[in-house]
mmCIF file of C-alpha atoms in Angstrom:
data_model
loop_
_atom_site.group_PDB
_atom_site.id
_atom_site.type_symbol
_atom_site.label_atom_id
_atom_site.label_comp_id
_atom_site.label_asym_id
_atom_site.label_seq_id
_atom_site.Cartn_x
_atom_site.Cartn_y
_atom_site.Cartn_z
ATOM 1 C CA TYR A 1 -27.671 -5.217 -14.166
ATOM 2 C CA ILE A 2 -26.511 -8.773 -14.858
ATOM 3 C CA ALA A 3 -25.969 -7.862 -18.521
ATOM 4 C CA PHE A 4 -24.066 -4.729 -17.493
ATOM 5 C CA MET A 5 -21.791 -6.642 -15.108
ATOM 6 C CA THR A 6 -21.287 -9.437 -17.637
ATOM 7 C CA THR A 7 -20.063 -6.833 -20.116
ATOM 8 C CA GLN A 8 -17.777 -5.277 -17.497
ATOM 9 C CA ILE A 9 -16.231 -8.644 -16.615
ATOM 10 C CA GLU A 10 -15.822 -9.580 -20.283
ATOM 11 C CA GLU A 11 -14.108 -6.235 -20.984
ATOM 12 C CA TYR A 12 -11.797 -6.791 -18.011
ATOM 13 C CA LEU A 13 -10.856 -10.307 -19.160
ATOM 14 C CA ASN A 14 -10.438 -9.327 -22.814
ATOM 15 C CA SER A 15 -8.297 -6.362 -21.889
ATOM 16 C CA ASN A 16 -6.091 -8.541 -19.681
ATOM 17 C CA ARG A 17 -5.692 -10.975 -22.569
ATOM 18 C CA ARG A 18 -4.705 -8.033 -24.799
ATOM 19 C CA GLU A 19 -2.159 -6.837 -22.244
ATOM 20 C CA ALA A 20 -0.679 -10.358 -21.946
ATOM 21 C CA LYS A 21 -0.515 -10.649 -25.733
ATOM 22 C CA ASN A 22 1.242 -7.271 -25.930
ATOM 23 C CA LYS A 23 3.820 -8.512 -23.430
ATOM 24 C CA ASP A 24 4.256 -11.842 -25.235
ATOM 25 C CA GLU A 25 4.707 -10.120 -28.593
ATOM 26 C CA GLU A 26 6.729 -7.252 -27.098
ATOM 27 C CA HIS A 27 4.210 -4.805 -28.526
ATOM 28 C CA ILE A 28 4.483 -1.378 -26.951
ATOM 29 C CA PRO A 29 1.034 0.242 -26.966
ATOM 30 C CA SER A 30 0.549 3.811 -28.129
ATOM 31 C CA LEU A 31 -0.509 6.337 -25.515
ATOM 32 C CA ALA A 32 -4.031 6.358 -26.973
ATOM 33 C CA GLU A 33 -4.239 2.551 -26.909
ATOM 34 C CA TYR A 34 -2.991 2.475 -23.326
ATOM 35 C CA ALA A 35 -5.408 5.213 -22.242
ATOM 36 C CA ALA A 36 -8.318 3.250 -23.674
ATOM 37 C CA GLN A 37 -7.297 -0.102 -22.202
ATOM 38 C CA ARG A 38 -5.727 0.817 -18.854
ATOM 39 C CA PRO A 39 -8.967 1.338 -16.909
ATOM 40 C CA LEU A 40 -10.102 -2.053 -18.187
ATOM 41 C CA PHE A 41 -7.104 -4.294 -17.522
ATOM 42 C CA SER A 42 -6.256 -2.584 -14.226
ATOM 43 C CA GLY A 43 -9.618 -3.478 -12.780
ATOM 44 C CA GLY A 44 -10.298 0.211 -12.094
ATOM 45 C CA ARG A 45 -13.420 0.266 -14.214
ATOM 46 C CA LEU A 46 -14.607 -3.082 -12.868
ATOM 47 C CA SER A 47 -14.101 -1.875 -9.313
ATOM 48 C CA ILE A 48 -16.188 1.225 -9.959
ATOM 49 C CA ALA A 49 -18.843 -0.836 -11.765
ATOM 50 C CA LEU A 50 -19.111 -3.092 -8.739
ATOM 51 C CA THR A 51 -20.173 -0.059 -6.685
ATOM 52 C CA ALA A 52 -23.787 -0.839 -7.419
ATOM 53 C CA VAL A 53 -23.479 -4.357 -5.981
ATOM 54 C CA GLY A 54 -22.572 -3.033 -2.533
ATOM 55 C CA MET A 55 -25.394 -0.538 -2.368
ATOM 56 C CA GLY A 56 -28.124 -2.992 -1.459
ATOM 57 C CA THR A 57 -30.628 -1.736 -4.005
ATOM 58 C CA ASP A 58 -31.895 -2.907 -7.351
ATOM 59 C CA PHE A 59 -29.827 -1.583 -10.234
ATOM 60 C CA SER A 60 -32.969 -0.385 -12.009
ATOM 61 C CA ASP A 61 -33.454 1.976 -9.049
ATOM 62 C CA LEU A 62 -29.909 3.264 -9.570
ATOM 63 C CA SER A 63 -30.043 3.826 -13.320
ATOM 64 C CA GLU A 64 -30.810 7.561 -13.171
ATOM 65 C CA ALA A 65 -28.242 8.216 -10.430
ATOM 66 C CA TRP A 66 -25.737 6.019 -12.278
ATOM 67 C CA ALA A 67 -26.144 8.150 -15.392
ATOM 68 C CA LYS A 68 -25.754 11.361 -13.378
ATOM 69 C CA THR A 69 -22.467 10.152 -11.913
ATOM 70 C CA ALA A 70 -20.873 9.067 -15.209
ATOM 71 C CA ARG A 71 -18.204 11.783 -15.251
ATOM 72 C CA ILE A 72 -17.157 11.429 -11.629
ATOM 73 C CA ARG A 73 -16.931 7.643 -12.058
ATOM 74 C CA GLU A 74 -14.724 8.165 -15.124
ATOM 75 C CA LEU A 75 -12.514 10.513 -13.118
ATOM 76 C CA ALA A 76 -12.299 7.915 -10.348
ATOM 77 C CA GLU A 77 -11.140 5.278 -12.851
ATOM 78 C CA GLN A 78 -8.442 7.627 -14.111
ATOM 79 C CA LEU A 79 -7.302 8.492 -10.584
ATOM 80 C CA ILE A 80 -7.050 4.790 -9.736
ATOM 81 C CA VAL A 81 -5.022 4.077 -12.870
ATOM 82 C CA ILE A 82 -2.604 6.954 -12.361
ATOM 83 C CA THR A 83 -2.155 6.106 -8.680
ATOM 84 C CA ASN A 84 -1.349 2.504 -9.574
ATOM 85 C CA ASP A 85 1.091 3.549 -12.289
ATOM 86 C CA LEU A 86 2.898 6.001 -10.024
ATOM 87 C CA PHE A 87 3.348 3.359 -7.336
ATOM 88 C CA SER A 88 4.181 0.473 -9.677
ATOM 89 C CA PHE A 89 6.609 2.181 -12.055
ATOM 90 C CA GLU A 90 9.901 1.179 -10.420
ATOM 91 C CA LYS A 91 8.901 -2.456 -10.050
ATOM 92 C CA GLU A 92 7.539 -2.641 -13.601
ATOM 93 C CA LYS A 93 10.640 -0.925 -14.944
ATOM 94 C CA LYS A 94 12.852 -3.558 -13.298
ATOM 95 C CA ALA A 95 10.670 -6.276 -14.829
ATOM 96 C CA GLY A 96 10.881 -4.682 -18.291
ATOM 97 C CA ASP A 97 7.123 -4.068 -18.300
ATOM 98 C CA TYR A 98 6.212 -0.970 -20.306
ATOM 99 C CA HIS A 99 2.499 -1.076 -19.445
ATOM 100 C CA ASN A 100 2.807 2.045 -17.333
ATOM 101 C CA TRP A 101 2.090 5.707 -18.089
ATOM 102 C CA ILE A 102 5.589 6.778 -17.083
ATOM 103 C CA SER A 103 7.281 4.225 -19.349
ATOM 104 C CA LEU A 104 5.059 5.110 -22.274
ATOM 105 C CA LEU A 105 5.615 8.852 -21.851
ATOM 106 C CA VAL A 106 9.362 8.188 -21.909
ATOM 107 C CA ILE A 107 9.054 5.973 -25.008
ATOM 108 C CA HIS A 108 6.528 7.984 -27.023
ATOM 109 C CA GLN A 109 7.085 11.556 -25.866
ATOM 110 C CA GLY A 110 10.826 11.379 -25.215
ATOM 111 C CA MET A 111 10.411 12.608 -21.639
ATOM 112 C CA THR A 112 12.868 11.750 -18.911
ATOM 113 C CA GLU A 113 11.483 9.512 -16.178
ATOM 114 C CA ASP A 114 11.409 12.465 -13.796
ATOM 115 C CA LYS A 115 9.548 14.675 -16.298
ATOM 116 C CA ALA A 116 7.098 11.856 -17.056
ATOM 117 C CA ARG A 117 6.487 11.342 -13.340
ATOM 118 C CA GLU A 118 5.993 15.101 -12.841
ATOM 119 C CA TYR A 119 3.590 15.190 -15.791
ATOM 120 C CA LEU A 120 1.616 12.266 -14.366
ATOM 121 C CA ILE A 121 1.492 13.829 -10.903
ATOM 122 C CA ALA A 122 0.220 17.082 -12.453
ATOM 123 C CA GLU A 123 -2.388 15.133 -14.419
ATOM 124 C CA HIS A 124 -3.450 13.371 -11.223
ATOM 125 C CA ALA A 125 -3.786 16.755 -9.486
ATOM 126 C CA ARG A 126 -5.871 18.115 -12.373
ATOM 127 C CA LEU A 127 -8.183 15.085 -12.333
ATOM 128 C CA LEU A 128 -8.452 15.138 -8.541
ATOM 129 C CA LYS A 129 -9.411 18.824 -8.640
ATOM 130 C CA GLU A 130 -12.175 18.082 -11.140
ATOM 131 C CA PHE A 131 -13.255 15.060 -9.077
ATOM 132 C CA MET A 132 -13.509 17.192 -5.943
ATOM 133 C CA GLU A 133 -15.389 19.932 -7.819
ATOM 134 C CA GLN A 134 -17.892 17.387 -9.126
ATOM 135 C CA ASP A 135 -18.286 15.939 -5.642
ATOM 136 C CA ALA A 136 -18.800 19.408 -4.159
ATOM 137 C CA GLU A 137 -21.505 20.203 -6.705
ATOM 138 C CA TRP A 138 -23.530 17.254 -5.456
ATOM 139 C CA THR A 139 -22.776 17.447 -1.747
ATOM 140 C CA GLN A 140 -23.101 21.207 -1.237
ATOM 141 C CA GLN A 141 -26.541 21.388 -2.787
ATOM 142 C CA TYR A 142 -28.249 18.645 -0.838
ATOM 143 C CA ASN A 143 -31.499 17.435 -2.328
ATOM 144 C CA PRO A 144 -33.201 14.315 -0.956
ATOM 145 C CA ASP A 145 -33.991 13.311 -4.545
ATOM 146 C CA ASN A 146 -30.249 12.801 -5.022
ATOM 147 C CA ASP A 147 -29.734 10.352 -2.160
ATOM 148 C CA LEU A 148 -28.699 7.588 -4.566
ATOM 149 C CA VAL A 149 -26.254 9.903 -6.326
ATOM 150 C CA LEU A 150 -24.694 10.732 -2.947
ATOM 151 C CA ALA A 151 -24.551 7.047 -2.037
ATOM 152 C CA ILE A 152 -22.746 6.270 -5.307
ATOM 153 C CA LEU A 153 -20.316 9.143 -4.713
ATOM 154 C CA LYS A 154 -19.579 7.851 -1.224
ATOM 155 C CA GLN A 155 -18.796 4.367 -2.557
ATOM 156 C CA VAL A 156 -16.660 5.746 -5.390
ATOM 157 C CA LYS A 157 -14.665 7.910 -2.969
ATOM 158 C CA TYR A 158 -14.057 4.825 -0.803
ATOM 159 C CA LYS A 159 -12.680 3.011 -3.834
ATOM 160 C CA VAL A 160 -10.348 5.847 -4.851
ATOM 161 C CA SER A 161 -8.999 6.315 -1.323
ATOM 162 C CA GLY A 162 -8.833 2.560 -0.843
ATOM 163 C CA VAL A 163 -6.484 2.177 -3.796
ATOM 164 C CA VAL A 164 -4.040 4.638 -2.280
ATOM 165 C CA ASP A 165 -4.287 3.012 1.146
ATOM 166 C CA TRP A 166 -3.812 -0.450 -0.357
ATOM 167 C CA SER A 167 -0.865 0.713 -2.457
ATOM 168 C CA ILE A 168 0.916 2.236 0.533
ATOM 169 C CA LYS A 169 -0.027 0.043 3.483
ATOM 170 C CA ASP A 170 -1.346 -3.332 2.394
ATOM 171 C CA THR A 171 0.537 -4.666 -0.579
ATOM 172 C CA VAL A 172 4.095 -5.713 -1.220
ATOM 173 C CA ARG A 173 3.248 -5.595 -4.917
ATOM 174 C CA TYR A 174 4.907 -2.215 -5.368
ATOM 175 C CA SER A 175 7.906 -2.883 -3.161
ATOM 176 C CA LYS A 176 11.213 -2.357 -4.889
#
């Protein structure tokens, strides 16, 4: 697990360096580049990876359940990223920061800000639907052998809902 977390932290730091370099060099990332890097520099992936730390069990015990939850953890990362970008767009726009899905859709796809926002909200809804379907598959067919899977899902759901709560109630980061 230490090797896994070391890799996660290194990816987070390297991605943040890449984002800073992009800003310094005024490099506007492609949509594909942004999609690949956003979960890393946002901390979304790191947050989800840290799930195992809070579970009070050895990571080797979690490995099978961790593998089984790969897709729902990926969906959670994407939901976190989109939520952050929806809330942060206006502030980032004022700062001239184009590291945001809405800005990049405007730049690369020629969408209006409203259309880009609508597209992103629809994408969030699509991902959330899949997330909830995945969750329902595990929770509606209870099997004691899947207790660790259910524990991971619970922690991941806390992280996704926590991002929204933090964005709305706790931070001034996204204030206009």
